[in-house]
Amino acid sequence: MSDTKSVLPYGSWPSPIEADDAARGDALLEWVGFLGDDVCWTEVLPEEDGRSGLMRRTADGVEEVLPPGWDVRTRVIEYGGRPWLALSGRAADGLVFTHGPDQRLHRWRPGSDPVPLSPPGAWPGELRYADFAVHGDEIWCLREAVADDTARTARRHLVAVPLDGSAAEDPSRVRELAATHHFMTGPRIEPGGDRVAWLGWDHPDMPWDTTRLMVAAVLPDGTLGAPAVRMGGEGEAVTQADWATDGSGTLYAVSDPDGWWNVHAVGRDGGTRSLCPRPEEFGEALWRIGLRWCLPLLDGTLAVIHGVGERRLGILGADGVLTDFADPATEWHFAATDGRRIAAVASSPGRRRTVVLADPADGSVRTVRAPSSEGRSLPSDAPAPDADGAASYARTPAPDAYATTPYRRTYRGDDGEPVHVHVYPPHHPEFTGPGDELPPYLVLAHGGPTSRSHLVLNQEISYFTSRGIGVVDVQYGGSTGYGRAYRERLRHRWGLTDVQDCATAARGLIAEGLADPDRIAIRGGSAGGWTAVASIAAEPGLYRAAAVYYPVLDPVSWREETHDFESRYLDGLIGPWPDTADRYAHQSPLREADRIRTPFVLLQGLDDTVCPPAQAERLLQKIDPDTVPYRCLTFEGEGHGFRRSATVAASLRAELRLYADALGFTPAAASSSSPS
């Protein structure tokens, strides 16, 4: 490559990152844990229709733990949860897991095929299991029973399933332990087995609004005593709890009584003490059952994941001193521990998702599963990591050289409130734009909306930035990572605050001379799809195109159409129904949809139970195709969040075509987009 960059119009730069590469490029690595000494994780395999394989690193490379074809995935609350657990510290004892197609609980031992532990439901997927703990010769876990495949009606219990498989044919062998709330996490059993803890909450609360930490005695016959609330309550959300390992009876809880998710010690007497009070988050919104950010270690310290707008891994000592690992990763997910070491998925602006193993004893962070330049699937004959923890095949993945360097920025809205954003400028090592031209920009509205996105190396974003299209990822009011007060900015204002904050971000870039005011588009999925449609209706002069993925659009019907977990979500986002029916009408993106003139592409999975296709259809009914150019692509077999490579690639190609037409550039032909 030459040191002198060639000049080409923004949007037309040749890029080696094609849609198929972007669809495969960022491995979806989740649910890390230990099987004996081996670090294992689940990995979505798009080339196998999104099957989730359980993987591990051995001396011979990366391999699947289970025999071919098993899908380690649970559908509890539709967003899923922790789907597997090793039965002990010995690999020979095997593990338990939920199998995706039938949602039954299975046991696997090395050298054998998995066998079912739980009975079949009345139909595949009726009974779902997640978030496991071992108690004697039983597995204790959360069980969800749904009425049909729409999951609009469900019941949840903590249950005990025999490890001998006797319940596979005899449902009466499954013991119900507790049902304190409509929603619960799985059990956390105290070392020694005397007590068990879990979290619970009820409609209309979501788990970031109000939850309660429950504790019950484990009686000699294996039943539970009367549960008692130990922390949480109105306006306080406990998002995780785990027992100390030293037998002290201390229960560590991540909760936000002071407006930030901090770590607290809960004593036997019920007293609580904040261990490291800081205006930063030591937890996240509990969208998936079994997530952990605070891990008690055998030496009495805590491994914690913390930060504001990012997440670092640190060790919290008994004296309250917090020491971070000297590692560049700015996001840590799906953490697990064997009591000594911490395994997790880590990433940063310079590194895609990677499974790593951190050792507090020497401060090292070793790569276990590095990103592959070939896409999501790591070859089974890939070499083991070298002494520096990086496998030779992954030292310089070619597409990553075309990734931009993102940065954080905070703008101020008209009301003076901060709006946090991640800016991904256009970047190509060989090309630059003309001196008299400003680049087009995509405003990205994340899903949730009570969620956040991560400032990390992202192949899907690189697909656009390497072509000369900037991306601004908006952490609009309501996003997590900035404390409860920032989350609460969206309360009763969904469709208003998010729309205003996205516009503030776009205008901030324009005011700084970074973006072409005539070439701004917006994209988003799920709740971000709501924001995208509401934005092109509210700001027709700002946005010239929109990409809308599996959106929520009609809040009134969505309350009845969506799954149980989110069926009362709108009470907080808009207001209680029907008392605030006027808000539902005013804040719906459909309110002025017939006035939309901005071209858009709509992308929808036909098996989506979270945002059913009927939501998208209601938008199209209000659009005049002779006035508004639009495309609608639907995908059989896809649910909420696309899992198949072909679907993701087709969607990205449709987006690029839309932006080229609406923002006025000519993309480079695919045949010319190879590195020089």
XYZ file of C-alpha atoms in Angstrom:
676
model
C 0.000 0.000 0.000
C 1.176 3.502 -0.769
C 1.683 6.146 1.929
C -0.151 8.652 -0.289
C -3.897 8.246 -0.295
C -5.906 8.457 -3.495
C -8.862 10.834 -3.584
C -12.326 9.426 -4.251
C -15.793 10.694 -3.304
C -17.075 9.550 0.062
C -19.181 6.423 -0.235
C -17.340 5.194 -3.316
C -14.147 3.876 -1.729
C -13.337 0.281 -2.694
C -13.392 -1.887 0.429
C -12.367 -5.498 1.018
C -15.171 -5.803 3.582
C -18.108 -7.101 1.586
C -21.547 -7.789 3.027
C -20.766 -11.488 3.363
C -17.585 -10.647 5.278
C -19.408 -8.300 7.623
C -22.082 -10.947 8.237
C -19.453 -13.522 9.186
C -16.788 -11.274 10.598
C -17.823 -10.638 14.192
C -18.168 -13.930 16.003
C -21.062 -14.005 18.431
C -19.264 -15.427 21.450
C -21.336 -15.826 24.624
C -21.841 -17.719 27.897
C -18.268 -18.425 28.902
C -17.522 -20.991 31.612
C -15.127 -23.677 32.795
C -15.236 -27.409 32.103
C -12.432 -28.745 34.264
C -9.411 -26.667 33.250
C -10.853 -25.864 29.840
C -12.465 -22.524 29.080
C -15.665 -23.067 27.080
C -18.096 -20.707 25.401
C -21.121 -20.755 23.133
C -20.654 -19.555 19.580
C -23.381 -18.816 17.065
C -22.727 -20.589 13.758
C -24.560 -18.618 11.046
C -23.558 -21.113 8.373
C -25.579 -23.710 10.319
C -28.782 -21.647 10.529
C -27.631 -19.891 13.689
C -27.003 -23.022 15.747
C -25.181 -22.250 18.996
C -22.253 -24.616 19.470
C -20.418 -25.133 22.751
C -16.722 -24.654 21.994
C -13.422 -25.066 23.822
C -9.741 -24.565 23.164
C -7.529 -27.631 23.370
C -3.882 -28.233 22.530
C -5.031 -29.147 19.017
C -7.105 -26.029 18.441
C -10.759 -25.078 18.855
C -13.329 -27.853 18.860
C -16.951 -28.430 19.759
C -17.461 -30.000 23.153
C -20.653 -31.873 22.301
C -21.261 -34.297 19.442
C -22.311 -32.653 16.146
C -25.648 -30.926 15.866
C -26.405 -29.954 19.466
C -27.675 -26.412 19.954
C -26.790 -24.927 23.363
C -29.407 -22.213 23.722
C -32.370 -21.381 25.929
C -35.336 -19.188 25.015
C -36.374 -18.064 28.498
C -37.940 -14.582 28.375
C -37.236 -14.811 24.601
C -33.861 -13.100 25.057
C -32.379 -16.205 26.621
C -30.093 -16.876 29.539
C -27.192 -18.960 30.747
C -27.752 -22.270 28.916
C -25.090 -24.623 30.354
C -23.169 -25.544 33.497
C -20.310 -27.897 34.271
C -21.347 -30.378 36.951
C -18.129 -30.053 38.929
C -14.519 -28.967 38.650
C -13.733 -32.268 36.906
C -14.245 -32.472 33.161
C -15.068 -36.164 33.471
C -18.335 -35.327 35.229
C -19.611 -33.534 32.148
C -22.223 -30.804 32.020
C -25.911 -29.967 31.699
C -27.399 -27.745 28.992
C -30.594 -26.681 27.276
C -30.973 -27.867 23.684
C -32.355 -25.170 21.378
C -34.935 -27.025 19.238
C -36.830 -28.736 22.072
C -35.655 -26.588 25.039
C -35.256 -29.708 27.177
C -32.535 -29.989 29.793
C -29.857 -32.547 28.876
C -26.822 -34.093 30.530
C -23.612 -34.914 28.702
C -20.667 -37.032 29.807
C -17.424 -37.265 27.808
C -17.502 -40.129 25.339
C -21.288 -40.390 25.219
C -24.276 -38.708 23.640
C -26.356 -36.249 25.654
C -29.426 -37.671 27.383
C -32.548 -35.721 28.406
C -33.120 -34.887 32.066
C -36.387 -32.966 31.768
C -39.700 -34.203 30.342
C -40.934 -33.049 26.938
C -43.500 -30.292 26.900
C -46.898 -30.508 25.271
C -45.179 -29.027 22.219
C -41.484 -28.353 21.462
C -40.319 -25.386 23.482
C -43.197 -25.268 25.962
C -40.866 -25.862 28.920
C -37.615 -23.893 28.983
C -34.714 -24.121 31.434
C -31.854 -21.746 32.322
C -29.396 -20.550 34.975
C -28.366 -23.783 36.676
C -26.910 -24.771 40.053
C -25.996 -28.211 41.417
C -27.563 -29.327 44.692
C -26.753 -32.900 45.659
C -28.079 -35.176 42.935
C -30.318 -32.523 41.427
C -30.058 -29.549 39.108
C -31.783 -26.455 40.481
C -32.748 -23.886 37.867
C -35.357 -21.551 36.445
C -38.132 -23.197 34.444
C -40.422 -21.210 32.178
C -43.673 -22.709 30.881
C -45.200 -20.821 27.946
C -48.714 -21.279 26.655
C -47.835 -21.256 22.945
C -45.059 -20.273 20.565
C -45.934 -16.568 20.857
C -44.815 -16.697 24.542
C -47.470 -14.119 25.473
C -48.506 -16.110 28.520
C -45.957 -17.804 30.767
C -45.392 -19.155 34.275
C -42.042 -19.440 36.022
C -40.764 -21.575 38.887
C -37.496 -22.501 40.495
C -37.362 -26.266 40.087
C -35.195 -29.252 40.995
C -34.524 -31.794 38.225
C -32.971 -35.188 39.105
C -29.583 -35.809 37.530
C -30.363 -39.507 37.042
C -32.724 -38.763 34.153
C -35.800 -40.155 35.885
C -37.823 -37.015 35.143
C -37.359 -37.413 31.383
C -40.300 -39.805 31.316
C -41.944 -38.925 34.641
C -42.741 -35.196 34.986
C -43.729 -35.702 38.634
C -40.046 -36.179 39.450
C -39.436 -32.453 38.811
C -39.887 -30.647 42.126
C -41.166 -27.064 42.239
C -39.145 -25.089 44.778
C -40.457 -21.521 44.617
C -42.586 -19.105 42.594
C -42.309 -15.822 44.464
C -42.619 -13.523 41.455
C -43.836 -13.563 37.889
C -40.210 -13.222 36.774
C -37.215 -14.778 38.514
C -33.572 -15.547 37.979
C -32.114 -18.958 38.662
C -30.990 -19.965 42.171
C -27.686 -19.127 43.819
C -26.940 -21.756 46.458
C -24.820 -20.784 49.454
C -21.600 -22.781 49.858
C -22.576 -25.575 52.211
C -26.117 -25.635 50.822
C -27.924 -23.986 53.764
C -29.560 -21.104 51.886
C -30.504 -20.128 48.365
C -30.930 -16.684 46.804
C -32.617 -15.393 43.661
C -34.033 -12.195 42.175
C -37.692 -11.568 41.447
C -39.913 -8.894 39.954
C -43.487 -8.477 38.727
C -45.384 -6.584 36.063
C -45.363 -3.709 35.329
C -41.747 -3.438 36.493
C -38.824 -4.345 34.292
C -35.682 -5.727 35.984
C -33.937 -2.344 35.780
C -36.885 -0.630 37.503
C -37.555 -2.646 40.660
C -36.413 -6.104 41.729
C -36.131 -7.890 45.065
C -33.366 -10.089 46.368
C -34.956 -13.176 47.924
C -33.300 -15.601 50.356
C -34.740 -18.856 51.700
C -33.397 -21.624 53.909
C -32.831 -25.034 52.339
C -34.591 -27.511 54.638
C -33.291 -31.043 55.325
C -35.809 -32.590 52.919
C -34.621 -30.360 50.059
C -37.607 -28.010 50.135
C -37.315 -24.302 50.836
C -38.365 -22.330 53.873
C -40.304 -19.097 53.681
C -38.473 -16.637 51.377
C -37.533 -13.222 52.761
C -36.596 -9.982 50.974
C -32.990 -9.034 51.726
C -32.522 -6.063 49.383
C -34.300 -4.112 46.674
C -37.816 -2.834 46.456
C -39.637 0.106 44.960
C -37.269 2.174 42.824
C -34.275 -0.108 43.451
C -33.087 -2.805 41.070
C -30.807 -5.599 42.257
C -29.327 -6.942 39.031
C -27.091 -9.751 40.387
C -26.396 -11.659 43.610
C -23.727 -14.244 44.508
C -22.468 -15.768 47.757
C -19.037 -15.228 49.254
C -16.791 -18.258 48.942
C -15.361 -18.120 52.487
C -18.353 -19.535 54.362
C -19.076 -16.204 56.057
C -22.652 -16.205 54.829
C -22.134 -12.858 53.091
C -24.230 -12.313 50.000
C -22.858 -9.890 47.412
C -25.527 -7.893 45.587
C -25.160 -5.459 42.692
C -27.881 -2.868 43.279
C -28.624 0.836 42.769
C -30.160 2.402 45.910
C -27.959 5.462 45.269
C -28.597 5.650 41.532
C -25.633 3.551 40.367
C -25.262 -0.236 40.219
C -22.634 -0.720 42.923
C -21.527 -3.814 44.857
C -23.031 -4.328 48.321
C -22.401 -6.889 51.046
C -25.596 -8.271 52.608
C -24.990 -9.832 56.018
C -26.894 -12.605 57.767
C -28.645 -9.961 59.863
C -29.928 -8.265 56.709
C -27.637 -5.253 57.020
C -26.101 -3.917 53.805
C -22.844 -2.130 53.104
C -21.624 -0.596 49.846
C -18.131 -1.972 49.171
C -16.936 0.519 46.570
C -19.390 3.417 46.270
C -18.707 5.198 43.001
C -20.713 7.093 40.375
C -20.217 4.273 37.885
C -21.892 0.999 36.997
C -20.810 -2.413 38.290
C -23.711 -4.099 36.509
C -25.992 -3.893 33.508
C -29.690 -4.153 32.676
C -30.802 -7.748 33.195
C -32.004 -8.524 29.675
C -30.799 -12.140 29.927
C -31.134 -14.463 32.875
C -27.863 -15.424 34.558
C -25.579 -12.561 33.542
C -22.845 -11.750 36.080
C -20.560 -8.757 36.603
C -19.329 -9.484 40.148
C -17.521 -12.779 40.743
C -16.435 -13.875 44.247
C -12.985 -15.480 44.162
C -11.552 -18.093 46.525
C -9.104 -15.648 48.108
C -11.943 -13.413 49.313
C -11.580 -10.755 46.620
C -14.136 -9.932 43.954
C -13.606 -9.765 40.222
C -15.777 -6.872 39.025
C -16.688 -5.390 35.657
C -17.264 -1.648 35.981
C -17.198 1.774 34.335
C -19.222 4.624 32.823
C -20.101 4.076 29.188
C -17.532 1.264 29.053
C -16.510 -1.745 31.167
C -13.115 -2.630 32.647
C -12.151 -5.755 34.582
C -10.795 -5.167 38.071
C -10.187 -6.891 41.393
C -11.956 -5.424 44.413
C -10.137 -6.179 47.658
C -11.612 -6.550 51.119
C -10.227 -3.082 51.903
C -12.330 -1.532 49.125
C -9.344 -0.912 46.855
C -10.135 -1.554 43.200
C -7.263 -2.521 40.874
C -7.917 -2.882 37.150
C -6.138 -5.291 34.848
C -3.639 -3.571 32.574
C -5.453 -4.702 29.453
C -6.754 -2.506 26.611
C -10.168 -4.192 26.505
C -12.947 -1.683 27.194
C -15.828 -4.172 27.239
C -16.090 -7.412 29.209
C -19.065 -9.748 28.905
C -20.311 -13.178 30.029
C -17.743 -13.439 32.801
C -17.218 -16.692 34.714
C -14.689 -17.934 37.259
C -13.238 -21.180 38.562
C -12.480 -19.365 41.808
C -8.987 -18.350 40.755
C -9.167 -17.131 37.161
C -11.725 -15.125 35.201
C -12.829 -16.057 31.693
C -14.863 -13.636 29.613
C -15.533 -12.179 26.183
C -13.468 -8.998 25.797
C -13.310 -6.356 23.073
C -12.136 -2.799 22.433
C -11.938 -0.229 19.619
C -8.912 -2.134 18.343
C -10.092 -5.702 18.962
C -13.132 -7.691 17.967
C -14.835 -10.037 20.405
C -12.296 -12.413 21.901
C -12.523 -15.085 24.594
C -9.827 -14.368 27.170
C -8.549 -15.811 30.445
C -7.448 -13.342 33.141
C -5.308 -14.408 36.104
C -5.204 -12.042 39.117
C -2.128 -13.843 40.435
C 0.126 -12.279 37.791
C -2.203 -9.766 36.100
C -2.043 -11.608 32.779
C -4.815 -11.713 30.186
C -4.382 -14.552 27.690
C -6.314 -15.022 24.468
C -8.281 -18.261 24.312
C -10.362 -17.733 21.177
C -9.024 -14.998 18.910
C -11.044 -13.419 16.110
C -10.543 -15.239 12.829
C -9.805 -13.474 9.575
C -11.914 -16.130 7.891
C -15.119 -15.117 9.637
C -17.098 -16.354 12.617
C -16.045 -19.995 12.555
C -12.557 -20.761 13.792
C -10.948 -23.618 11.845
C -10.713 -26.797 13.892
C -7.030 -27.141 13.021
C -6.160 -23.596 14.075
C -2.941 -23.392 16.084
C -3.005 -22.897 19.831
C -2.083 -19.452 21.161
C 1.605 -18.663 21.387
C 3.382 -17.360 24.472
C 1.871 -13.929 23.979
C -1.618 -15.396 23.836
C -2.241 -14.706 20.132
C -2.526 -17.429 17.542
C -0.399 -16.800 14.467
C -3.299 -16.998 11.997
C -5.028 -14.087 13.762
C -2.175 -11.629 14.253
C -3.307 -9.214 11.530
C -6.783 -10.039 10.213
C -6.871 -8.231 6.885
C -10.302 -6.587 7.276
C -9.346 -5.074 10.633
C -6.757 -2.871 8.961
C -9.697 -1.076 7.354
C -11.458 -0.385 10.650
C -11.735 3.204 11.791
C -10.633 4.578 15.171
C -13.815 5.534 17.038
C -14.039 8.009 19.871
C -16.508 9.192 22.510
C -18.214 12.548 22.332
C -20.878 14.296 24.416
C -23.189 16.878 22.896
C -25.767 19.020 24.675
C -29.390 19.132 23.649
C -31.592 22.208 23.615
C -32.603 21.351 27.184
C -28.951 21.255 28.286
C -29.008 17.504 28.887
C -25.923 15.520 27.825
C -26.150 13.174 24.850
C -23.380 10.573 24.771
C -22.292 9.236 21.375
C -19.671 7.034 19.756
C -18.260 8.533 16.556
C -16.872 6.225 13.836
C -15.290 8.494 11.171
C -14.845 7.268 7.584
C -11.493 5.518 7.182
C -9.583 3.675 4.494
C -5.790 3.170 4.477
C -5.628 3.960 0.734
C -8.360 6.518 0.092
C -9.578 9.869 1.337
C -12.403 12.175 0.307
C -12.083 15.388 -1.728
C -11.064 18.443 0.263
C -14.255 20.285 -0.639
C -16.585 17.421 0.311
C -17.945 16.330 3.674
C -18.838 12.684 4.266
C -22.314 11.230 4.632
C -23.145 9.947 8.124
C -25.436 7.250 9.488
C -27.090 7.922 12.842
C -27.323 4.573 14.655
C -30.071 4.113 17.263
C -29.466 1.007 19.364
C -32.181 -1.408 20.451
C -33.546 -1.886 23.908
C -34.212 0.952 24.429
C -32.947 0.301 27.994
C -29.614 -0.908 26.715
C -26.452 0.481 25.184
C -23.990 -0.212 22.405
C -20.266 -0.694 22.735
C -17.338 1.324 21.429
C -15.528 -1.637 19.891
C -14.187 -2.922 16.612
C -17.353 -3.796 14.718
C -17.238 -5.382 11.294
C -20.746 -4.228 10.404
C -19.808 -0.611 11.106
C -16.528 -1.087 9.219
C -18.592 -2.170 6.202
C -19.790 1.442 5.995
C -16.810 3.442 7.300
C -14.362 1.686 4.970
C -16.486 2.934 2.063
C -16.351 6.531 3.259
C -19.597 6.638 5.253
C -19.354 7.785 8.861
C -21.415 6.332 11.706
C -22.492 8.052 14.940
C -23.792 5.560 17.494
C -26.108 7.465 19.853
C -26.440 6.495 23.512
C -29.671 8.455 23.796
C -31.406 9.209 27.085
C -32.656 5.922 28.490
C -29.423 4.104 27.682
C -27.672 2.110 30.376
C -24.115 2.674 31.508
C -24.612 6.215 32.817
C -26.622 5.682 36.002
C -30.324 5.551 36.813
C -30.921 9.277 36.261
C -29.780 8.992 32.633
C -31.942 5.875 32.188
C -34.932 7.704 33.607
C -34.654 10.463 30.984
C -36.694 8.177 28.722
C -39.434 7.425 31.277
C -42.777 8.238 29.663
C -40.893 9.953 26.801
C -40.138 7.143 24.360
C -40.481 8.548 20.864
C -39.516 12.009 22.119
C -36.223 11.964 24.069
C -34.628 9.329 21.830
C -35.646 11.211 18.682
C -34.388 14.522 20.054
C -31.067 13.031 21.161
C -30.420 11.434 17.767
C -31.093 14.768 16.105
C -28.776 16.493 18.615
C -25.990 14.068 17.676
C -26.473 14.629 13.949
C -26.560 18.403 14.322
C -23.525 18.274 16.587
C -21.501 16.581 13.853
C -22.763 19.069 11.292
C -21.893 22.052 13.518
C -18.350 20.721 13.922
C -17.939 20.456 10.157
C -17.641 16.683 10.252
C -20.770 15.624 8.355
C -22.572 16.763 5.213
C -25.913 18.231 6.369
C -27.563 17.035 3.155
C -26.396 13.435 3.547
C -27.590 12.186 6.930
C -29.395 8.842 7.288
C -30.617 6.892 10.304
C -30.657 3.169 11.025
C -31.881 1.069 13.930
C -33.383 -2.249 14.938
C -36.170 -3.189 17.361
C -36.531 -0.167 19.663
C -33.977 1.509 17.383
C -36.363 0.836 14.503
C -39.046 2.726 16.432
C -36.630 5.653 16.827
C -35.645 5.566 13.158
C -39.250 5.735 11.929
C -40.205 8.363 14.513
C -37.156 10.395 13.447
C -37.945 10.501 9.733
C -41.514 11.526 10.615
C -40.396 14.224 13.069
C -37.287 15.461 11.211
C -38.030 15.194 7.466
C -35.473 17.878 6.676
C -32.649 16.201 8.569
C -32.703 12.568 7.436
C -32.491 11.573 3.777
C -32.807 7.789 4.265
C -33.589 5.195 6.932
C -32.879 1.493 7.487
C -35.443 -0.061 9.812
C -34.887 -3.534 11.267
C -37.711 -5.569 12.969
C -39.273 -2.497 14.594
C -41.817 -1.727 17.282
C -44.188 0.803 15.732
C -47.730 0.582 17.077
C -47.531 0.662 20.880
C -51.214 -0.096 21.442
C -51.248 -3.330 19.468
C -47.688 -4.247 20.482
C -48.824 -4.556 24.104
C -51.065 -7.432 23.032
C -48.803 -8.918 20.363
C -45.423 -9.105 22.061
C -44.123 -11.726 24.472
C -44.742 -11.794 28.214
C -41.430 -10.286 29.337
C -42.003 -6.958 27.548
C -45.802 -6.876 27.577
C -45.827 -4.162 30.276
C -42.588 -2.446 29.250
C -44.541 0.484 27.831
C -45.926 1.377 31.275
C -42.521 2.907 31.987
C -41.653 4.048 28.465
C -44.968 5.741 27.694
C -47.381 5.262 30.621
C -50.010 2.895 32.034
C -52.676 1.793 29.559
C -55.408 2.977 29.082
C -54.943 5.901 31.492
C -52.382 7.506 29.183
C -53.928 6.558 25.849
C -53.302 10.088 24.601
C -49.546 9.564 24.996
C -49.711 6.296 23.052
C -51.328 8.131 20.168
C -48.980 11.128 20.356
C -45.683 9.240 20.735
C -46.304 6.419 18.246
C -44.110 6.567 15.114
C -47.273 5.775 13.150
C -48.955 9.020 14.199
C -47.602 10.971 11.246
C -46.356 8.059 9.166
C -48.547 9.116 6.254
C -46.439 12.292 6.079
C -43.141 10.401 5.685
C -41.329 11.252 2.471
C -37.923 9.820 3.368
C -36.945 6.667 1.429
C -36.370 3.628 3.625
C -35.718 -0.088 3.656
C -37.616 -2.319 6.086
C -36.116 -5.658 7.152
C -38.228 -8.161 9.094
C -37.943 -11.740 10.350
C -41.178 -13.643 9.888
C -40.709 -15.700 13.077
C -40.232 -12.670 15.331
C -42.209 -12.997 18.593
C -40.783 -9.814 20.136
C -41.715 -7.425 17.311
C -44.094 -9.462 15.141
C -44.307 -8.767 11.388
C -47.700 -7.152 11.930
C -45.881 -4.154 13.411
C -43.999 -3.538 10.167
C -47.108 -4.146 8.099
C -48.934 -1.327 9.888
C -46.269 1.119 8.751
C -46.472 0.013 5.126
C -50.243 0.426 5.164
C -49.705 4.145 5.800
C -47.056 4.666 3.126
C -47.860 5.613 -0.451
C -45.296 3.748 -2.594
C -45.797 6.284 -5.395
C -44.635 9.038 -3.022
C -42.057 7.285 -0.846
C -39.520 4.889 -2.374
C -39.125 1.931 -0.054
C -38.189 -1.738 -0.036
C -39.407 -4.383 2.373
C -37.386 -7.574 2.800
C -38.779 -10.428 4.895
C -36.898 -13.529 5.989
C -38.375 -16.936 6.735
C -36.935 -18.625 9.813
C -35.517 -15.433 11.319
C -36.667 -14.130 14.680
C -35.764 -11.006 16.621
C -32.162 -10.291 15.713
C -30.886 -12.000 12.586
C -28.691 -15.063 13.103
C -28.026 -16.279 9.551
C -25.143 -14.959 7.487
C -27.200 -14.801 4.311
C -29.859 -12.677 6.026
C -27.361 -10.206 7.476
C -25.510 -9.905 4.169
C -28.699 -9.337 2.164
C -29.770 -6.669 4.642
C -26.460 -4.802 4.438
C -26.509 -4.841 0.640
C -30.039 -3.427 0.692
C -28.918 -0.676 3.068
C -25.940 0.321 0.921
C -28.110 0.466 -2.180
C -30.573 2.734 -0.367
C -27.869 5.077 0.918
C -26.207 5.310 -2.473
C -29.460 6.363 -4.132
C -30.603 8.719 -1.355
C -27.264 10.273 -0.352
C -25.805 10.612 -3.816
C -22.771 8.392 -4.245
C -21.773 5.436 -6.382
C -20.447 2.423 -4.439
C -17.374 0.721 -5.799
C -18.113 -2.504 -7.646
C -17.559 -5.605 -5.549
C -15.103 -6.954 -8.080
C -12.765 -4.004 -7.483
C -12.868 -4.078 -3.704
C -9.770 -6.044 -2.881
C -6.664 -4.859 -1.050
C -3.819 -3.578 -3.193
